[in-house]
Tab-separated table of C-alpha atoms in Angstrom:
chain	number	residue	atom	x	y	z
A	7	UNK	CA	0.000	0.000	0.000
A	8	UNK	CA	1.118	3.190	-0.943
A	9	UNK	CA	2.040	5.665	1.687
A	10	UNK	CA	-1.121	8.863	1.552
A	11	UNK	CA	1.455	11.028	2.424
A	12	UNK	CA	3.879	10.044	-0.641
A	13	UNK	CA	2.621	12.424	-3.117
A	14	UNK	CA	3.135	15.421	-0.671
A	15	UNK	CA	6.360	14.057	0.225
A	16	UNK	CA	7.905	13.933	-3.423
A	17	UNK	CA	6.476	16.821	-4.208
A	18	UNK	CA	8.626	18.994	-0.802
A	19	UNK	CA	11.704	16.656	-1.837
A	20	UNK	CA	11.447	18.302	-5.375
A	21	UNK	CA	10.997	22.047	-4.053
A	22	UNK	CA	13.545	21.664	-1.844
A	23	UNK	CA	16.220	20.172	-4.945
A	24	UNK	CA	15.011	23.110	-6.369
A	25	UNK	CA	15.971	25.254	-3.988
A	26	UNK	CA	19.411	23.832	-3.570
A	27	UNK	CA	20.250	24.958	-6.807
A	28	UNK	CA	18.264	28.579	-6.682
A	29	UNK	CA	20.391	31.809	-7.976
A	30	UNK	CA	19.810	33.353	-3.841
A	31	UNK	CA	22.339	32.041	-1.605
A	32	UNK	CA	19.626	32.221	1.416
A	33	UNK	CA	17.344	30.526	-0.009
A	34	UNK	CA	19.874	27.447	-0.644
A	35	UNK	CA	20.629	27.802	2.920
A	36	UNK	CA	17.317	27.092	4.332
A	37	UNK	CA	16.765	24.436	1.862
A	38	UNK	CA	19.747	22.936	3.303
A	39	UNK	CA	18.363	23.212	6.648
A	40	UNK	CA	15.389	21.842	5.784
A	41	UNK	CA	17.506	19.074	4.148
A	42	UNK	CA	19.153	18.694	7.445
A	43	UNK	CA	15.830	19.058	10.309
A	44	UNK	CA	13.953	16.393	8.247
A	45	UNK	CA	16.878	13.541	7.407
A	46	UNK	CA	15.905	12.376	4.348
A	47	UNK	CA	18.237	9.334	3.056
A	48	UNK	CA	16.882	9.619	-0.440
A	49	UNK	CA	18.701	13.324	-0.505
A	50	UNK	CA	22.146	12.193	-0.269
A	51	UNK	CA	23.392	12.081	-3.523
A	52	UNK	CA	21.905	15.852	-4.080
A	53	UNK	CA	23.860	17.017	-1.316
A	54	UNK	CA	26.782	15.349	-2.209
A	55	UNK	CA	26.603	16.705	-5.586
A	56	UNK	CA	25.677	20.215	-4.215
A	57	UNK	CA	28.598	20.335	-1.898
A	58	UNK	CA	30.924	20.399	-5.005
A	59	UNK	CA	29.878	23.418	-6.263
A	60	UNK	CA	28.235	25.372	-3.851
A	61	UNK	CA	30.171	28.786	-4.116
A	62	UNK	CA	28.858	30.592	-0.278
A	63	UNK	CA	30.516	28.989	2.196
A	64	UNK	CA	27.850	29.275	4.867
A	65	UNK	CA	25.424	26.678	2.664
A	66	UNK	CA	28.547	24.485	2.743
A	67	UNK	CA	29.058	24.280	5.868
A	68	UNK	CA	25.207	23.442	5.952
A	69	UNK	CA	25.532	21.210	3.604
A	70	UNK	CA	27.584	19.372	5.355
A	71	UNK	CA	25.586	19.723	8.762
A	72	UNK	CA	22.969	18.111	6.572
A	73	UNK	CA	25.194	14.983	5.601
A	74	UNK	CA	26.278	14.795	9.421
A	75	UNK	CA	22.629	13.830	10.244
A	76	UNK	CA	21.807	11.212	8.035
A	77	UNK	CA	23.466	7.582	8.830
A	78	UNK	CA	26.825	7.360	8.291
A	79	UNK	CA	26.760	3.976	6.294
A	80	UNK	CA	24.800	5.703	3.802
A	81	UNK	CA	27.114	8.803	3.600
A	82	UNK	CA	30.431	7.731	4.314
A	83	UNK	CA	30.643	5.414	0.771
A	84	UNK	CA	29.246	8.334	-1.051
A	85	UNK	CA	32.162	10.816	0.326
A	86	UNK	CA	34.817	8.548	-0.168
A	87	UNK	CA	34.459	8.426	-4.018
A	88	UNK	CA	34.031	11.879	-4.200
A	89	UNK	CA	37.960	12.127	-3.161
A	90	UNK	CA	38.561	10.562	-6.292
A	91	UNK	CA	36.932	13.480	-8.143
A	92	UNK	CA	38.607	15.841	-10.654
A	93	UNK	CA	37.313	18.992	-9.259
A	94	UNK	CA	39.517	20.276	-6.185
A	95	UNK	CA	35.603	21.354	-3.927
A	96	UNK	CA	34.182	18.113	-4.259
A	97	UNK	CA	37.435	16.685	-2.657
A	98	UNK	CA	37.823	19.604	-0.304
A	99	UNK	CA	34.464	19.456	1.189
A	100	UNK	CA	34.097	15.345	0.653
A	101	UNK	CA	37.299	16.038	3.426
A	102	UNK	CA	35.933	18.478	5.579
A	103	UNK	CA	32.363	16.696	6.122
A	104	UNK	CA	34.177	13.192	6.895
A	105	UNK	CA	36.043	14.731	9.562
A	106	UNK	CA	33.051	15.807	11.306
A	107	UNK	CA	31.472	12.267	10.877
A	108	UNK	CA	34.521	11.462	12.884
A	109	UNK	CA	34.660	7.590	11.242
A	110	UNK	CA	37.732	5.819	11.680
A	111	UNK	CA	37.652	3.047	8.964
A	112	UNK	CA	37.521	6.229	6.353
A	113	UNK	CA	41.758	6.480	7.692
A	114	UNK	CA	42.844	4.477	4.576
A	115	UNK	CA	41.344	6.736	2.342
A	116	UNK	CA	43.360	9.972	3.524
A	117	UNK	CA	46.048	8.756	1.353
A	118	UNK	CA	49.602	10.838	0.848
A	119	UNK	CA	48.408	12.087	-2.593
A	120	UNK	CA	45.421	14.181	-0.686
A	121	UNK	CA	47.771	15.324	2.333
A	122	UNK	CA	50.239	16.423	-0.850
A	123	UNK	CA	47.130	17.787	-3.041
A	124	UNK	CA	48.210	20.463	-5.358
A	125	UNK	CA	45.041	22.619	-4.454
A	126	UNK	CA	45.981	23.995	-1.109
A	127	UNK	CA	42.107	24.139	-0.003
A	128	UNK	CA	42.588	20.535	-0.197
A	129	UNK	CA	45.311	19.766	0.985
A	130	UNK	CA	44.411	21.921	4.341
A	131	UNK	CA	40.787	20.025	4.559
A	132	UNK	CA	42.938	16.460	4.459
A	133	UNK	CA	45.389	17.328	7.475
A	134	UNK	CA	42.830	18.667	9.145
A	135	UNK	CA	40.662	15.442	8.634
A	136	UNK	CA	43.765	13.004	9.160
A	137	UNK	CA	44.399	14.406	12.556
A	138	UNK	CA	40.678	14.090	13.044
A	139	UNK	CA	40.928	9.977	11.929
A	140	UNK	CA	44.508	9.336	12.557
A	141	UNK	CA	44.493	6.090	14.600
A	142	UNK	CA	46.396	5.024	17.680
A	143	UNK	CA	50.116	3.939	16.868
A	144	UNK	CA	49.881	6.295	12.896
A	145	UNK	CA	50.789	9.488	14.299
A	146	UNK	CA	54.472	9.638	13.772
A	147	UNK	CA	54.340	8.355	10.469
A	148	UNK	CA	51.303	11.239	10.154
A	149	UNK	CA	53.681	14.030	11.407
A	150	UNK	CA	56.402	13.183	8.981
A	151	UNK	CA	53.991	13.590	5.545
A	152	UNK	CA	52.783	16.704	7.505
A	153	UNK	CA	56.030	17.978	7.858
A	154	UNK	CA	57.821	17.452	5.026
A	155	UNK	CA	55.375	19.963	3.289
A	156	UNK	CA	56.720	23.327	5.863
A	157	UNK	CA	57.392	25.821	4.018
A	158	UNK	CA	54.437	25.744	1.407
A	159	UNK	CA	52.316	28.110	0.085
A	160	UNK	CA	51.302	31.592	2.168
A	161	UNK	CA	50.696	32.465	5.721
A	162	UNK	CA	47.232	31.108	6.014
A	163	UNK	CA	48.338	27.979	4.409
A	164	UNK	CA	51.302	27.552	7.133
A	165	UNK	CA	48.749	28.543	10.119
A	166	UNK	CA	46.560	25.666	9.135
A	167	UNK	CA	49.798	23.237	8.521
A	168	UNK	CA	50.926	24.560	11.878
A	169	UNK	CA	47.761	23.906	13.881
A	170	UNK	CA	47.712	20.388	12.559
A	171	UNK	CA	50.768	19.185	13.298
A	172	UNK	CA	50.363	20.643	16.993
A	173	UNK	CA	47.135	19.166	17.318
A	174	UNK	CA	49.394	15.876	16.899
A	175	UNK	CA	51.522	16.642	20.080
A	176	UNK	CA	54.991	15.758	21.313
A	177	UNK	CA	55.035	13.029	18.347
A	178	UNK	CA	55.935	15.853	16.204
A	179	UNK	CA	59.662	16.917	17.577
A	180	UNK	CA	61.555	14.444	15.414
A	181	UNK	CA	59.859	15.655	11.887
A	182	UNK	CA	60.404	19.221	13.664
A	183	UNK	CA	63.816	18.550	14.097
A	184	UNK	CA	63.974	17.507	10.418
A	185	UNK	CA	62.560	20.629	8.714
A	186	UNK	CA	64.847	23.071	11.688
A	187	UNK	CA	68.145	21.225	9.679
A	188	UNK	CA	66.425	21.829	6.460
A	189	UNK	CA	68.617	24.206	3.983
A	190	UNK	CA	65.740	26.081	3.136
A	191	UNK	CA	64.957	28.979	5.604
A	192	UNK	CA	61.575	29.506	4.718
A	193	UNK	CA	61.413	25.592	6.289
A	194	UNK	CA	63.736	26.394	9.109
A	195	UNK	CA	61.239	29.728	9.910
A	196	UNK	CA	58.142	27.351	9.558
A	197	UNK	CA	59.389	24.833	11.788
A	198	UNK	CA	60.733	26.965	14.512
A	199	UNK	CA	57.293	28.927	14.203
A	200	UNK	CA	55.543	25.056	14.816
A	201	UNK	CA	57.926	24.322	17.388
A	202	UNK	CA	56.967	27.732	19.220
A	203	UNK	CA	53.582	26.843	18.945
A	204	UNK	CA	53.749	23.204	20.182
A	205	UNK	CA	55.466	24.848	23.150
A	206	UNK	CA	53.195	27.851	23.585
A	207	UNK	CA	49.793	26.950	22.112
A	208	UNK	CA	48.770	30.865	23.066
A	209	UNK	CA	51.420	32.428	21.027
A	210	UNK	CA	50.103	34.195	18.169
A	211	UNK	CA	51.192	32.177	14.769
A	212	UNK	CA	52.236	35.889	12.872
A	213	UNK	CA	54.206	36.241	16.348
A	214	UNK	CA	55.906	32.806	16.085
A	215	UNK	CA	56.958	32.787	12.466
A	216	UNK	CA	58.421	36.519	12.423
A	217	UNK	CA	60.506	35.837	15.429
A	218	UNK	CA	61.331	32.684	13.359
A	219	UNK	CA	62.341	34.516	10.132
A	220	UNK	CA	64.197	36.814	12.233
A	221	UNK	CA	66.540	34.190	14.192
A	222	UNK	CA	66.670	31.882	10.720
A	223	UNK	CA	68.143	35.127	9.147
A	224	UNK	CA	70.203	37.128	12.158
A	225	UNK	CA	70.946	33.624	14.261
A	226	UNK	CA	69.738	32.963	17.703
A	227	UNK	CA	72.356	35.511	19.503
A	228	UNK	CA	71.739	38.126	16.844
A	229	UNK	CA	67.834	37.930	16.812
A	230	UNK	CA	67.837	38.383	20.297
A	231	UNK	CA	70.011	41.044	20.931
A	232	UNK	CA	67.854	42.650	18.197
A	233	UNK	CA	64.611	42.009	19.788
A	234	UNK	CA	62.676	44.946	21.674
């Protein structure tokens, strides 16, 4: 017997696709709310797809509040392929909503060719998310691929490369140690700036990597005979 309700029911599920996709950003964000309060399985796939191209990020992040609430064994498969896609959002955001499912047994598939992604947004949404799902025993071997990447792109990039790798703990000294030998000394600044950081988690990151450029360029006697 059919449901009396079903017609009604198809009928909101379509207005609310619609709205997904509508030119106003607010109304896409209360149809992802909607999406979200009533849990609807058989709206997966168009959040999944809408998460890859949403451009506001306020209906992403609802977006992925929506995904958060339906069951995981639905949602979880769906996200994992769509870190095989082509474009860099629907790997960034595929990312970013796993780690606040907070599922372990997606760990295999942060793999080193995410935590090394050319895009930068994804790259920071996969250390983020593999400190999230790291498991017990992985963290070292975590820290290293983490590390061995100081030095890239701009500041905002190296805050949230810095954050991660703190969030990781003591583990992180030897791959500090590393990158503080490197020749580079925009890798030296970076992982004096980390190391500052790890030490003092209330020092301000701008703080951390200025008074590391200064000592990578003056030396540690200089910089501090220079300092105010």
């Amino acid at each position: 017997m059919v449901p009396v309700n079903s017609t009604h029911r198809n009928s909101q599920d379509t207005r609310l696709l619609d709205a997904l996709g509508a030119g106003d950003s607010s109304t896409r964000l209360q149809a992802a709310l909607a999406v979200g309060t009533h849990a609807d399985p058989g709206l997966v796939d168009a959040l999944v797809a809408r998460c890859a191209i949403e451009p506001d990020f306020f209906v992403r992040d609802m977006l992925t509040w929506a995904l958060t609430r339906l069951p995981s064994e639905i949602t979880v498969p769906r996200l994992r392929a769509e870190l095989r896609s082509e474009r860099a959002q629907a790997r960034s955001q595929a990312l970013h909503t796993l780690s606040k499912i907070g599922d372990g047994n997606v760990w295999p598939a942060i793999t080193r060719s995410l935590l090394h992604d050319a895009d930068d947004e994804v790259a920071r949404s996969a250390w983020r998310a593999a400190v999230v799902l790291v498991p017990a025993g992985e963290q070292g071997g975590l820290a290293a691929e983490l590390a061995a990447q100081l030095g890239r792109g701009d500041r905002f990039v190296q805050l949230s490369l810095s954050r991660a790798l703190v969030a990781l703990g003591d583990v992180i000294e030897p791959a500090l140690r590393t990158g503080l030998a490197s020749d580079d000394p925009t890798v030296r600044a970076h992982a004096r700036a980390t190391e500052r950081l790890l030490r003092d988690p209330d020092a301000g990151f701008d703080q951390a990597l200025g008074e590391a450029i200064r000592v990578v360029a003056l030396g540690p006697e200089r910089a501090e005979g220079t300092a105010c």
